[in-house]
Amino acid sequence: MSTSLRSPAPPTAPNTSKRAFSVAFEHLGKAFPSGRETHHVLQDVDVAARPGEVLAILGPSGCGKSTLLRAAAGLDTASAGRVLIDGTPVSGIDPRCAVAFQEPRLLPWRSVRENVRLGLPRGLPRDEGDAVIDDLLRLVGLTAHAGHRPRAVSGGMAQRASLARALARNPGVLLLDEPFGALDALTRLQMQDLLLTIHAAQPTTVLLVTHDVDEALHLADRVVVLGRTGPTAPASISTVLTVPGERPRDRASEVLAELRVQLLGHLGVDAHHPAAR
């Protein structure tokens, strides 16, 4: 088995991104009303992503991973603590962030190009917007499919369009909520490499929610694992693991294999069980 962390570098485009922003969760908690009781989802989450960092968030289903992303975007309000972007508290929907979800959520009656246009900041002159869209379509490999409706392209292409739409606002923070979870295995690997290409071209800060340990290790600088102390206890950070080596990494490296065992252990999974392979 190879010990190298390196693999051939993906193609890159010129760096046209504005400044990447830090994202800090300060003792964040989140609770939801549930009948006469209150359901506590998150408690005392305290972690910060550095500008330009790719931070992956792992944890079992229902532990509040997506809730963290929604708090960063200003789509949800924390019950305790706060979120800071570039040192400024998040209050309401934050224009410094862009979000891409597991499903592309493209408008079926618009072309791929016009779906990407929806992400542009308001007030941008038409010719400048067209130039931005051209660059993004080229970056995600959709120039030849720009005029197609979503139903005429594959799931991977639709997800590429979703990423391009998120990047159209030139965000300081890119929030990705299981963006490749609905794709087949091969397309998922291709999309992971595309994300590295995008990050090299526009090195924004990325918060990536995923259930895939291998995906987290391939893409992230650090991996945050959320866990609970009991079935009904709120989730908090159980560990933060730094992934060594520069991206792109060799998926077959022994170093990543060792880290995979550690992460699975934090998730309560026996790495040597057949189901974990």
C-alpha positions as MATLAB code, in Angstrom:
seq = 'MSTSLRSPAPPTAPNTSKRAFSVAFEHLGKAFPSGRETHHVLQDVDVAARPGEVLAILGPSGCGKSTLLRAAAGLDTASAGRVLIDGTPVSGIDPRCAVAFQEPRLLPWRSVRENVRLGLPRGLPRDEGDAVIDDLLRLVGLTAHAGHRPRAVSGGMAQRASLARALARNPGVLLLDEPFGALDALTRLQMQDLLLTIHAAQPTTVLLVTHDVDEALHLADRVVVLGRTGPTAPASISTVLTVPGERPRDRASEVLAELRVQLLGHLGVDAHHPAAR';
ca = [
       0.000    0.000    0.000;
       1.318    3.458   -0.868;
       2.463    5.798    1.901;
       2.249    8.893   -0.289;
      -0.341   11.563    0.379;
      -0.002   13.059   -3.062;
      -1.880   12.364   -6.292;
      -1.795   14.187   -9.640;
      -2.936   17.774   -9.234;
      -6.272   18.693  -10.830;
      -6.385   21.502  -13.380;
      -6.823   24.935  -11.885;
      -8.223   28.248  -13.050;
      -7.092   31.770  -12.160;
      -7.844   32.825   -8.589;
     -10.698   35.304   -8.900;
     -12.212   34.829   -5.430;
     -12.545   37.629   -2.946;
     -11.101   37.232    0.532;
     -12.011   34.033    2.357;
     -13.552   34.493    5.801;
     -13.060   32.749    9.107;
     -16.088   31.018   10.653;
     -16.272   30.596   14.427;
     -18.886   28.695   16.423;
     -18.679   29.983   19.988;
     -20.298   27.654   22.546;
     -23.203   27.195   20.164;
     -26.324   25.358   21.246;
     -29.575   24.691   19.456;
     -32.913   23.448   20.797;
     -36.295   22.952   19.167;
     -39.722   22.871   20.834;
     -41.238   19.380   20.845;
     -44.750   19.420   22.260;
     -44.479   20.441   25.896;
     -40.781   19.654   25.975;
     -37.667   21.037   24.352;
     -35.434   18.897   22.151;
     -31.774   19.882   22.548;
     -29.846   19.074   19.374;
     -26.493   20.799   19.903;
     -24.656   21.889   23.028;
     -21.466   23.922   23.546;
     -20.077   23.537   20.010;
     -16.866   25.551   20.007;
     -14.692   25.415   16.884;
     -13.389   27.811   14.249;
     -12.503   27.405   10.569;
      -9.564   29.461    9.369;
      -9.861   31.591    6.204;
      -9.499   29.326    3.178;
      -9.712   26.129    5.220;
     -11.807   23.104    4.254;
     -13.474   21.904    7.457;
     -15.446   18.649    7.290;
     -18.199   17.892    9.816;
     -18.919   14.216   10.522;
     -21.422   12.571   12.823;
     -24.383   10.186   12.979;
     -27.717   11.129   11.441;
     -29.689   13.637   13.476;
     -26.740   14.957   15.460;
     -27.071   18.523   14.181;
     -24.544   18.702   11.334;
     -26.947   20.492    8.992;
     -28.148   22.654   11.880;
     -24.593   23.975   12.244;
     -24.505   24.918    8.572;
     -27.901   26.605    8.781;
     -26.698   28.631   11.768;
     -23.622   29.751    9.812;
     -25.794   30.801    6.857;
     -28.214   32.656    9.125;
     -31.078   30.335    8.172;
     -31.442   29.249   11.830;
     -30.826   31.151   15.048;
     -28.746   29.585   17.798;
     -30.418   28.970   21.156;
     -27.122   29.587   22.920;
     -23.753   30.955   21.873;
     -23.187   32.559   18.488;
     -21.622   32.267   15.047;
     -19.021   34.760   13.861;
     -17.950   35.247   10.255;
     -14.808   37.295    9.849;
     -15.255   38.332   13.486;
     -18.772   39.673   12.943;
     -21.823   37.921   14.458;
     -24.239   36.294   12.023;
     -27.650   37.940   12.212;
     -30.187   36.822    9.621;
     -29.351   35.412    6.194;
     -25.698   36.221    5.646;
     -24.639   37.425    2.172;
     -21.063   36.361    2.858;
     -22.155   32.709    2.589;
     -23.451   30.495   -0.181;
     -25.054   27.080    0.318;
     -25.215   23.959   -1.852;
     -27.421   21.072   -0.747;
     -27.527   17.326   -1.380;
     -30.144   17.864   -4.093;
     -29.271   20.398   -6.826;
     -32.622   22.209   -6.455;
     -32.469   23.638   -9.974;
     -35.521   25.332  -11.480;
     -36.711   22.840  -14.130;
     -38.046   25.499  -16.504;
     -34.721   27.359  -16.699;
     -31.574   26.343  -18.536;
     -28.399   25.383  -16.696;
     -26.988   28.811  -17.509;
     -30.021   30.650  -16.167;
     -29.994   28.542  -13.000;
     -26.396   29.603  -12.399;
     -27.429   33.216  -13.024;
     -29.761   33.012  -10.012;
     -26.722   32.975   -7.747;
     -25.314   36.296   -8.945;
     -25.382   39.258   -6.543;
     -28.192   41.705   -7.149;
     -27.315   44.792   -9.123;
     -24.443   43.233  -11.060;
     -24.403   44.610  -14.636;
     -25.561   42.099  -17.235;
     -22.269   41.937  -19.111;
     -20.293   41.376  -15.905;
     -22.746   38.686  -14.856;
     -22.417   36.951  -18.222;
     -18.623   36.917  -17.854;
     -18.876   35.397  -14.362;
     -21.283   32.707  -15.594;
     -19.017   31.881  -18.545;
     -16.043   31.448  -16.214;
     -17.992   29.252  -13.779;
     -19.478   27.039  -16.472;
     -15.999   26.530  -17.856;
     -14.650   25.761  -14.385;
     -17.268   23.057  -13.695;
     -17.159   21.667  -17.238;
     -20.686   22.644  -18.303;
     -20.046   25.094  -21.146;
     -21.372   22.642  -23.736;
     -24.520   22.023  -21.669;
     -25.305   25.610  -20.697;
     -28.499   25.751  -22.750;
     -29.917   22.434  -21.492;
     -32.767   22.151  -19.013;
     -32.028   20.234  -15.776;
     -33.979   17.156  -16.942;
     -31.633   16.842  -19.936;
     -28.433   16.528  -17.891;
     -27.129   13.860  -15.526;
     -27.271   14.042  -11.745;
     -23.562   14.863  -11.612;
     -24.005   17.692  -14.111;
     -26.947   19.063  -12.151;
     -24.797   19.071   -9.002;
     -22.045   20.878  -10.917;
     -24.591   23.522  -11.854;
     -25.625   23.798   -8.201;
     -22.009   24.408   -7.183;
     -21.575   26.996   -9.918;
     -24.735   28.783   -8.742;
     -23.386   28.898   -5.178;
     -20.042   30.232   -6.385;
     -21.699   32.897   -8.531;
     -22.074   35.172   -5.508;
     -18.293   34.859   -4.965;
     -18.800   33.860   -1.327;
     -16.285   34.223    1.469;
     -17.739   31.012    2.944;
     -19.102   28.028    0.989;
     -21.431   25.749    2.960;
     -21.888   22.251    1.515;
     -24.552   19.983    3.010;
     -23.944   16.415    1.769;
     -23.453   17.800   -1.751;
     -22.491   14.454   -3.314;
     -24.598   12.105   -1.194;
     -27.173   11.375   -3.895;
     -24.617   10.519   -6.593;
     -23.300    7.133   -7.682;
     -19.863    6.110   -6.382;
     -17.852    6.998   -9.499;
     -19.558   10.364  -10.017;
     -19.038   11.111   -6.335;
     -15.274   10.631   -6.664;
     -15.245   12.850   -9.739;
     -17.181   15.552   -7.897;
     -14.750   15.403   -4.980;
     -11.883   16.080   -7.380;
     -13.901   18.870   -8.986;
     -14.368   20.483   -5.578;
     -10.575   20.484   -5.164;
     -10.274   22.156   -8.562;
     -12.823   24.770   -7.548;
     -11.107   25.396   -4.221;
      -7.755   25.864   -5.982;
      -9.363   28.343   -8.363;
     -11.487   30.123   -5.745;
      -9.997   29.289   -2.322;
     -12.954   30.245   -0.191;
     -13.544   28.807    3.279;
     -15.513   25.555    2.969;
     -17.647   23.859    5.622;
     -18.545   20.391    4.364;
     -21.155   18.196    6.044;
     -20.709   14.554    5.062;
     -21.363   11.007    6.287;
     -18.435    9.712    4.234;
     -15.213    9.307    6.244;
     -13.108    8.798    3.103;
     -14.575   11.931    1.525;
     -13.728   13.963    4.630;
     -10.140   12.705    4.652;
      -9.653   13.361    0.942;
     -11.007   16.907    0.991;
     -10.594   18.459    4.425;
      -7.779   20.145    6.307;
      -9.476   19.159    9.570;
     -12.390   16.897   10.465;
     -14.821   17.751   13.264;
     -16.705   14.766   14.705;
     -19.988   15.374   16.499;
     -21.258   12.813   18.987;
     -23.643   12.236   21.881;
     -23.055   10.873   25.353;
     -26.470    9.186   25.289;
     -29.428    8.480   22.955;
     -31.306   11.647   23.952;
     -28.325   13.846   24.834;
     -27.486   16.844   22.655;
     -24.513   16.482   20.333;
     -21.217   18.209   20.932;
     -17.712   17.919   19.514;
     -16.110   14.576   20.369;
     -12.853   15.210   18.483;
     -11.172   17.442   15.920;
      -8.654   15.647   13.714;
      -6.048   17.345   11.513;
      -5.445   15.677    8.147;
      -1.739   15.860    7.190;
      -0.423   16.471    3.704;
      -1.353   18.861    0.960;
      -4.295   18.319   -1.352;
      -4.837   16.460   -3.609;
      -4.095   13.368   -1.520;
      -3.535    9.762   -2.500;
      -6.727    7.939   -1.533;
      -4.716    4.738   -1.055;
      -2.165    6.149    1.393;
      -1.440    4.294    4.626;
      -1.638    7.559    6.555;
      -5.235    8.145    5.479;
      -6.047    4.491    6.201;
      -4.863    4.937    9.786;
      -6.865    8.137   10.185;
      -9.913    6.355    8.772;
      -9.685    3.774   11.564;
      -9.482    6.574   14.136;
     -12.494    8.422   12.726;
     -14.612    5.286   12.498;
     -13.748    4.564   16.108;
     -14.951    8.026   17.152;
     -18.163    7.290   15.250;
     -18.605    4.009   17.117;
     -17.826    1.797   14.131;
     -15.383   -1.134   14.151;
     -13.139   -0.455   11.170;
     -12.377   -4.166   10.835;
     -16.043   -5.148   10.574;
     -17.004   -6.110    6.973;
     -19.714   -3.427    6.901;
     -17.089   -0.693    7.404;
     -15.012   -1.707    4.379;
];
